[in-house]
Every structure is written in C-alpha cells, then in structure tokens.
Coordinates of C-alpha atoms in Angstrom, one line a residue:
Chain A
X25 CA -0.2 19.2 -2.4
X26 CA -3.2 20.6 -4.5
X27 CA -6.6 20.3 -3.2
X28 CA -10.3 20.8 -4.2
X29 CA -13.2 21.4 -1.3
X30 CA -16.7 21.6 -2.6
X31 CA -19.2 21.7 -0.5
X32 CA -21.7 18.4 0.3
X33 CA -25.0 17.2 -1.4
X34 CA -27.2 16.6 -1.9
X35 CA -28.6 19.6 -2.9
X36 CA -32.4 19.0 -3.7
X37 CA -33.8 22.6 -5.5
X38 CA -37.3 23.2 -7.2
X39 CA -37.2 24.3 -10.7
X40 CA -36.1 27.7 -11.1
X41 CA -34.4 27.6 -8.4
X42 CA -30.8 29.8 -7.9
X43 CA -28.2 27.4 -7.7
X44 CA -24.6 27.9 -6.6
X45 CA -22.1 25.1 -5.5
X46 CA -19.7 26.5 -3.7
X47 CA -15.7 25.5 -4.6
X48 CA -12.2 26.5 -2.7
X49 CA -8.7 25.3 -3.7
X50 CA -5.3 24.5 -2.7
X51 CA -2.7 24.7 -5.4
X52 CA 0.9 26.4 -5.9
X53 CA 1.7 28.6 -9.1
X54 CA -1.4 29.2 -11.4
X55 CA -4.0 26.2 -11.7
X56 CA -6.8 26.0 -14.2
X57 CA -9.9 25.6 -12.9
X58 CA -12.7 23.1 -14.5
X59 CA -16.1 22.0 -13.7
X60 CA -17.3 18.4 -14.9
X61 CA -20.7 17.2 -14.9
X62 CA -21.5 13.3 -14.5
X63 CA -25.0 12.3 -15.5
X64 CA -26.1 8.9 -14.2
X65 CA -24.4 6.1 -15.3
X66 CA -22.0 7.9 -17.6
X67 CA -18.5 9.3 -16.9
X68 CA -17.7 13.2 -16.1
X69 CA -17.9 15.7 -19.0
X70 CA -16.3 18.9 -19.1
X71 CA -19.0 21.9 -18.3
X72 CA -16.9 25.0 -18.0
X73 CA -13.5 26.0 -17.4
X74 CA -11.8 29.0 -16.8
X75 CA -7.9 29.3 -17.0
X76 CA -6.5 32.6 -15.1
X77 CA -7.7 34.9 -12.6
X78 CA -10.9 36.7 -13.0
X79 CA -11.7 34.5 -15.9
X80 CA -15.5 33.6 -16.2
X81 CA -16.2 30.7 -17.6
X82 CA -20.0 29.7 -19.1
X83 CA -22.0 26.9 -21.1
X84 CA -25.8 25.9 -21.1
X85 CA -26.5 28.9 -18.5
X86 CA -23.6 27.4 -15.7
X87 CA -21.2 30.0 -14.6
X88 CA -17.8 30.4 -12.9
X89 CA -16.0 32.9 -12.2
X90 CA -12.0 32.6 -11.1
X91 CA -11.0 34.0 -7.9
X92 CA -8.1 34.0 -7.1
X93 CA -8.1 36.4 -3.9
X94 CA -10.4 33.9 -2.6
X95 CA -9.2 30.8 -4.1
X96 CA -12.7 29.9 -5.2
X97 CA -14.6 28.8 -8.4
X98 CA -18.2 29.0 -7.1
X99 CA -20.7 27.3 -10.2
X100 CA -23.5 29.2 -10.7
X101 CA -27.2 28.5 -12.6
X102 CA -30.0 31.0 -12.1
X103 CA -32.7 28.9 -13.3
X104 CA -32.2 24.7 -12.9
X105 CA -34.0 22.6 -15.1
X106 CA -35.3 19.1 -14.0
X107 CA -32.7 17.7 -16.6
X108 CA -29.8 19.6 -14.6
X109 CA -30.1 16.8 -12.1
X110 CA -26.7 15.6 -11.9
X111 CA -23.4 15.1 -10.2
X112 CA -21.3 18.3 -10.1
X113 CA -17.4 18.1 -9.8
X114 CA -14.8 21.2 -9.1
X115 CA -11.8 20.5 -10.3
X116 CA -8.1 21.8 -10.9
X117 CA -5.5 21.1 -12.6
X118 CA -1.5 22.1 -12.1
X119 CA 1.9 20.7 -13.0
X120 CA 3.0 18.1 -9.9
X121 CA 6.4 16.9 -10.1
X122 CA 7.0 17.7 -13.4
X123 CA 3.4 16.1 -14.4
X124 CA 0.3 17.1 -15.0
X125 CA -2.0 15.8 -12.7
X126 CA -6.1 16.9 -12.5
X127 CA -7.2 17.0 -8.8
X128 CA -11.0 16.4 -8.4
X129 CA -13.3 17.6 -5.5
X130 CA -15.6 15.3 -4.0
X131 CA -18.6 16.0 -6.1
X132 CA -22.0 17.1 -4.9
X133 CA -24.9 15.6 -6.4
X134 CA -28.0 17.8 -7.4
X135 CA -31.2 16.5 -7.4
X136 CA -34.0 19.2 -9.2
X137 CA -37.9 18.4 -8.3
X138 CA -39.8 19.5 -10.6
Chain B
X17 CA -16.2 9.8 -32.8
X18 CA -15.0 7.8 -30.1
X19 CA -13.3 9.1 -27.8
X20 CA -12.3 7.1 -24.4
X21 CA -13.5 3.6 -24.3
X22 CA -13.5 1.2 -21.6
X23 CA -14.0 -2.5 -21.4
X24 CA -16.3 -3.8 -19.7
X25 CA -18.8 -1.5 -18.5
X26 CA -19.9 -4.3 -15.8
X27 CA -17.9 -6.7 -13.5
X28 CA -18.4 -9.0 -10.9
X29 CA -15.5 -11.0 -9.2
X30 CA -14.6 -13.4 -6.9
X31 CA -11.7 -12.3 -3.9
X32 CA -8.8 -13.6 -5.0
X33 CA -9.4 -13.5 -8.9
X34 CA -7.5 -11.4 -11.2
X35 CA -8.7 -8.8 -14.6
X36 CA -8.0 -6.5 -16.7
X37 CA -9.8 -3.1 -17.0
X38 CA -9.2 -1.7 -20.6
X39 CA -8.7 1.0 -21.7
X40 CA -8.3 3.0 -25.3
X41 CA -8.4 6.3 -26.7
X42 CA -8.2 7.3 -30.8
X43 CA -7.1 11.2 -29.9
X44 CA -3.5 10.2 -29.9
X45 CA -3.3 11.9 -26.3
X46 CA 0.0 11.3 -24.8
X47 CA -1.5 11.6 -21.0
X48 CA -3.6 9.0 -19.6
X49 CA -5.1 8.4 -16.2
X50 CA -7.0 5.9 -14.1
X51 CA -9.4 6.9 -11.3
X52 CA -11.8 5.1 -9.3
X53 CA -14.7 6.4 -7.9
X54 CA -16.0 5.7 -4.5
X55 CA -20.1 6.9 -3.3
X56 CA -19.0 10.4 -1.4
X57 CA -15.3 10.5 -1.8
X58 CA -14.5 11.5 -5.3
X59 CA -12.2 10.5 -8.1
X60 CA -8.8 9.3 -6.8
X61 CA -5.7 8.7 -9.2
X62 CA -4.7 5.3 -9.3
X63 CA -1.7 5.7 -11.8
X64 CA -1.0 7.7 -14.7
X65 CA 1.1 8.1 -17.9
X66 CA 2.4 10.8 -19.9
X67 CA 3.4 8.4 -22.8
X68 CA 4.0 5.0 -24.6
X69 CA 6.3 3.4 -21.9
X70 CA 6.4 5.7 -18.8
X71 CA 3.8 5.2 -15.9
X72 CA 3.9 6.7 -12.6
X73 CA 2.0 6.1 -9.3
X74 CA -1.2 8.1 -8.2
X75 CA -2.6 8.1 -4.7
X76 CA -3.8 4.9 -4.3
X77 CA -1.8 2.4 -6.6
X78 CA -1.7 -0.9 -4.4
X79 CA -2.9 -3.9 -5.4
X80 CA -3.2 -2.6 -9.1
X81 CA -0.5 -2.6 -12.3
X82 CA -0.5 -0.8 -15.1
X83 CA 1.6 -0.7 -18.8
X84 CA 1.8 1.7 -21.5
X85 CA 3.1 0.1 -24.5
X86 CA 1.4 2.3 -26.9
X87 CA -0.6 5.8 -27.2
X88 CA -3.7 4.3 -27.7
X89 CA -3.6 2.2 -24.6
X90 CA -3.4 2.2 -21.0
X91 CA -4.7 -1.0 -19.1
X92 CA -4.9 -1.4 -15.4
X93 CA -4.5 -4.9 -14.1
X94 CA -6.2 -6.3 -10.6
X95 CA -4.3 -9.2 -9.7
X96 CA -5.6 -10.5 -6.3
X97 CA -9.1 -8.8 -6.1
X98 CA -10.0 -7.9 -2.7
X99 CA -13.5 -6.1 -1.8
X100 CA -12.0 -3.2 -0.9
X101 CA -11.2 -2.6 -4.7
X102 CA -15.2 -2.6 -5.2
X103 CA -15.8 0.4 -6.9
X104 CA -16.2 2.4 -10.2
X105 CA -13.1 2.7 -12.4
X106 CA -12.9 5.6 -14.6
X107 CA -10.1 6.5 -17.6
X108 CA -9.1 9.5 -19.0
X109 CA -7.0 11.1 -21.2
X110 CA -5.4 14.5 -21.9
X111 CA -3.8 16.1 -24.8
X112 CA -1.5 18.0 -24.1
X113 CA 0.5 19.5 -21.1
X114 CA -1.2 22.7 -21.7
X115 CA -2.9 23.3 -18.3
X116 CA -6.1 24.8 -19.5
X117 CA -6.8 21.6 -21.1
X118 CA -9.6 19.2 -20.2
X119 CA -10.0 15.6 -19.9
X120 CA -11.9 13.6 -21.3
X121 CA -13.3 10.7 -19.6
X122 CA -14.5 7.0 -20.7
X123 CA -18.0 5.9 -19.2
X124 CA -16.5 3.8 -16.5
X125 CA -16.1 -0.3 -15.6
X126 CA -18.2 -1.1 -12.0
X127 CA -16.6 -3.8 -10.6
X128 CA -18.0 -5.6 -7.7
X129 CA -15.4 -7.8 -5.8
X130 CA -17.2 -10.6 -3.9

C-alpha cells in the first residue's frame, strides 16, 4: 500500500535558521505529492504541492522539490520565522482501489525560538 | 466562504454513550473523508465517500458508522464510545478525482471519552 515517512519532531530552530523536513514515500504509478501545515488548534491547510517528477513546488518561502529517483519531497525554508511554528505534514495522494485516497505522514511539529 | 465545517468543536463523553460528529461542506465536492488524529501518529482514515450514497471503509472503521445521503454531508456516528476513541476527528473533502488536487480540511471535533 502507499506510505509517507517524515522524519520525527520536534524540531526546535532559532530564527533564521535553515529548515528542511525530510519526506520519503511508498506508492505505485505516479502520486502527487502535498505538504499541509496545521497551526494550533486548527485543521491542516494545504502549503505546497507538486504533481509530477522534478516538479518544485513553493508558497510563503517553503519549498519542495519532487524526486522521484529518491522517492522524496524534502520541505525546505531558508529563513523560519517565529510565526512558522507549526505542525508540518507530508503527504501523498494516489488512486487505491479505484479510489482516491490521501495518505498522510506522521507530522513533525516545529517549534521556532525566537 | 465556508468551506468544511464541523460540529462541535469540543466533546466530552461518558463510555458507553453514543454521538454524532458532523460534518458539511458548500463546495459540492463529491469525495469526503474522516480522519482522526492521535498525539505522534498522524491522520488515519476512518471511512470515506466518493458520493451521495456510497461509503467505503478506511483503516480504522470499528466502532464508528457513517452515511452519505447527500453532497453536502458526511456524518460519522460513535455508537458505544469507548476511550480508546479519545482523540481529534478531522473532515475533509476533495473535488475532484484529479490527483493533484488538495483537500481541504474542517477545524476538527476533540472528543474525550471518559
């Protein structure tokens, strides 16, 4: 079945800090590949997506790029904000059984100190 | 605008009692899924619909129900709550089949089964 691996939080950074998150994937055929963002209390919100290999996808200074030799989707920020503080979520998604199903990583929290 | 709501945002209840999470989007999307979200372990699918009158099982469907009888809305019915269904419930929908298409999430119902 598909899968999402990201890897485990928290991740505690000082502003202007690098960030990545990294991301790997299990899937057959072509998936799309998403990240969501959660902000305390609310639900996940699409941050960038990126639909076919080699794709980059980019919004509010978050990247992705689509890898498909590597079956990765590593998210990207070169310079976190305090407000960036947030749970981050890889995620895929694919036709399962005739159905399209999103699959969601675990999440990894980020937590920027000012 | 408003998107994916969900009733009620808080929950407590006692073992053994029964709800109803709702759930209702003004998108006309014809997918719609339900998730819940445990501290570390991500979003799992509960069930899921890909229109008025079809439903389908996710990963963890027992000791939930769920109906479909029209685009709009897709509720998700506890009826012998136990504590290990203490946790934060989350609804989405998607628009299309298209798989470069997001989903968009409601803010979530935290239930607390005492």
């Amino acid at each position: 079945g598909n899968s999402v691996t990201q890897m485990e939080g928290p991740v505690t950074l000082s502003e202007e800090a690098f960030l990545t998150i990294n991301c790997t994937y299990t899937a057959t055929g072509y998936p799309s590949l998403f990240w969501y963002v959660q902000y305390p209390g609310e639900g996940l919100q699409l941050l960038l997506k990126a639909t076919k290999a080699d794709d980059k996808g980019s919004n509010k200074g978050f990247e992705a790029t689509y890898r498909k030799e590597t079956t990765s989707f590593h998210l990207e920020k070169g310079s976190v904000q305090v407000s960036d503080s947030a749970v981050y979520f890889c995620a895929l998604s694919a036709v399962s059984g005739g159905s399209y199903i999103p699959t969601f990583g675990r999440g990894t929290s980020l937590i920027v100190h000012p | 605008n408003a998107g994916v709501t969900q009733t009620p945002k808080f929950r407590i209840l006692k073992i053994g009692q029964s709800m109803t999470l709702q759930c209702t989007q003004d998108m006309n999307h014809n997918y719609m899924y339900w998730y819940r979200q445990d501290p570390g372990m991500g979003l799992k699918l509960i069930y899921y619909s890909v229109g008025a009158g079809i439903t389908d099982k996710g990963e963890v469907p027992n000791g939930y129900n769920v109906s479909r009888s029209t685009t709009e809305d897709f509720p998700l019915r506890l009826e012998l709550a136990a504590p290990s269904q203490t946790s934060v419930y989350f609804c989405a929908s998607i628009g299309t089949a298209q798989m470069n298409t997001e989903a968009f999430f409601g803010q979530g119902t935290r239930l607390t089964v005492v």
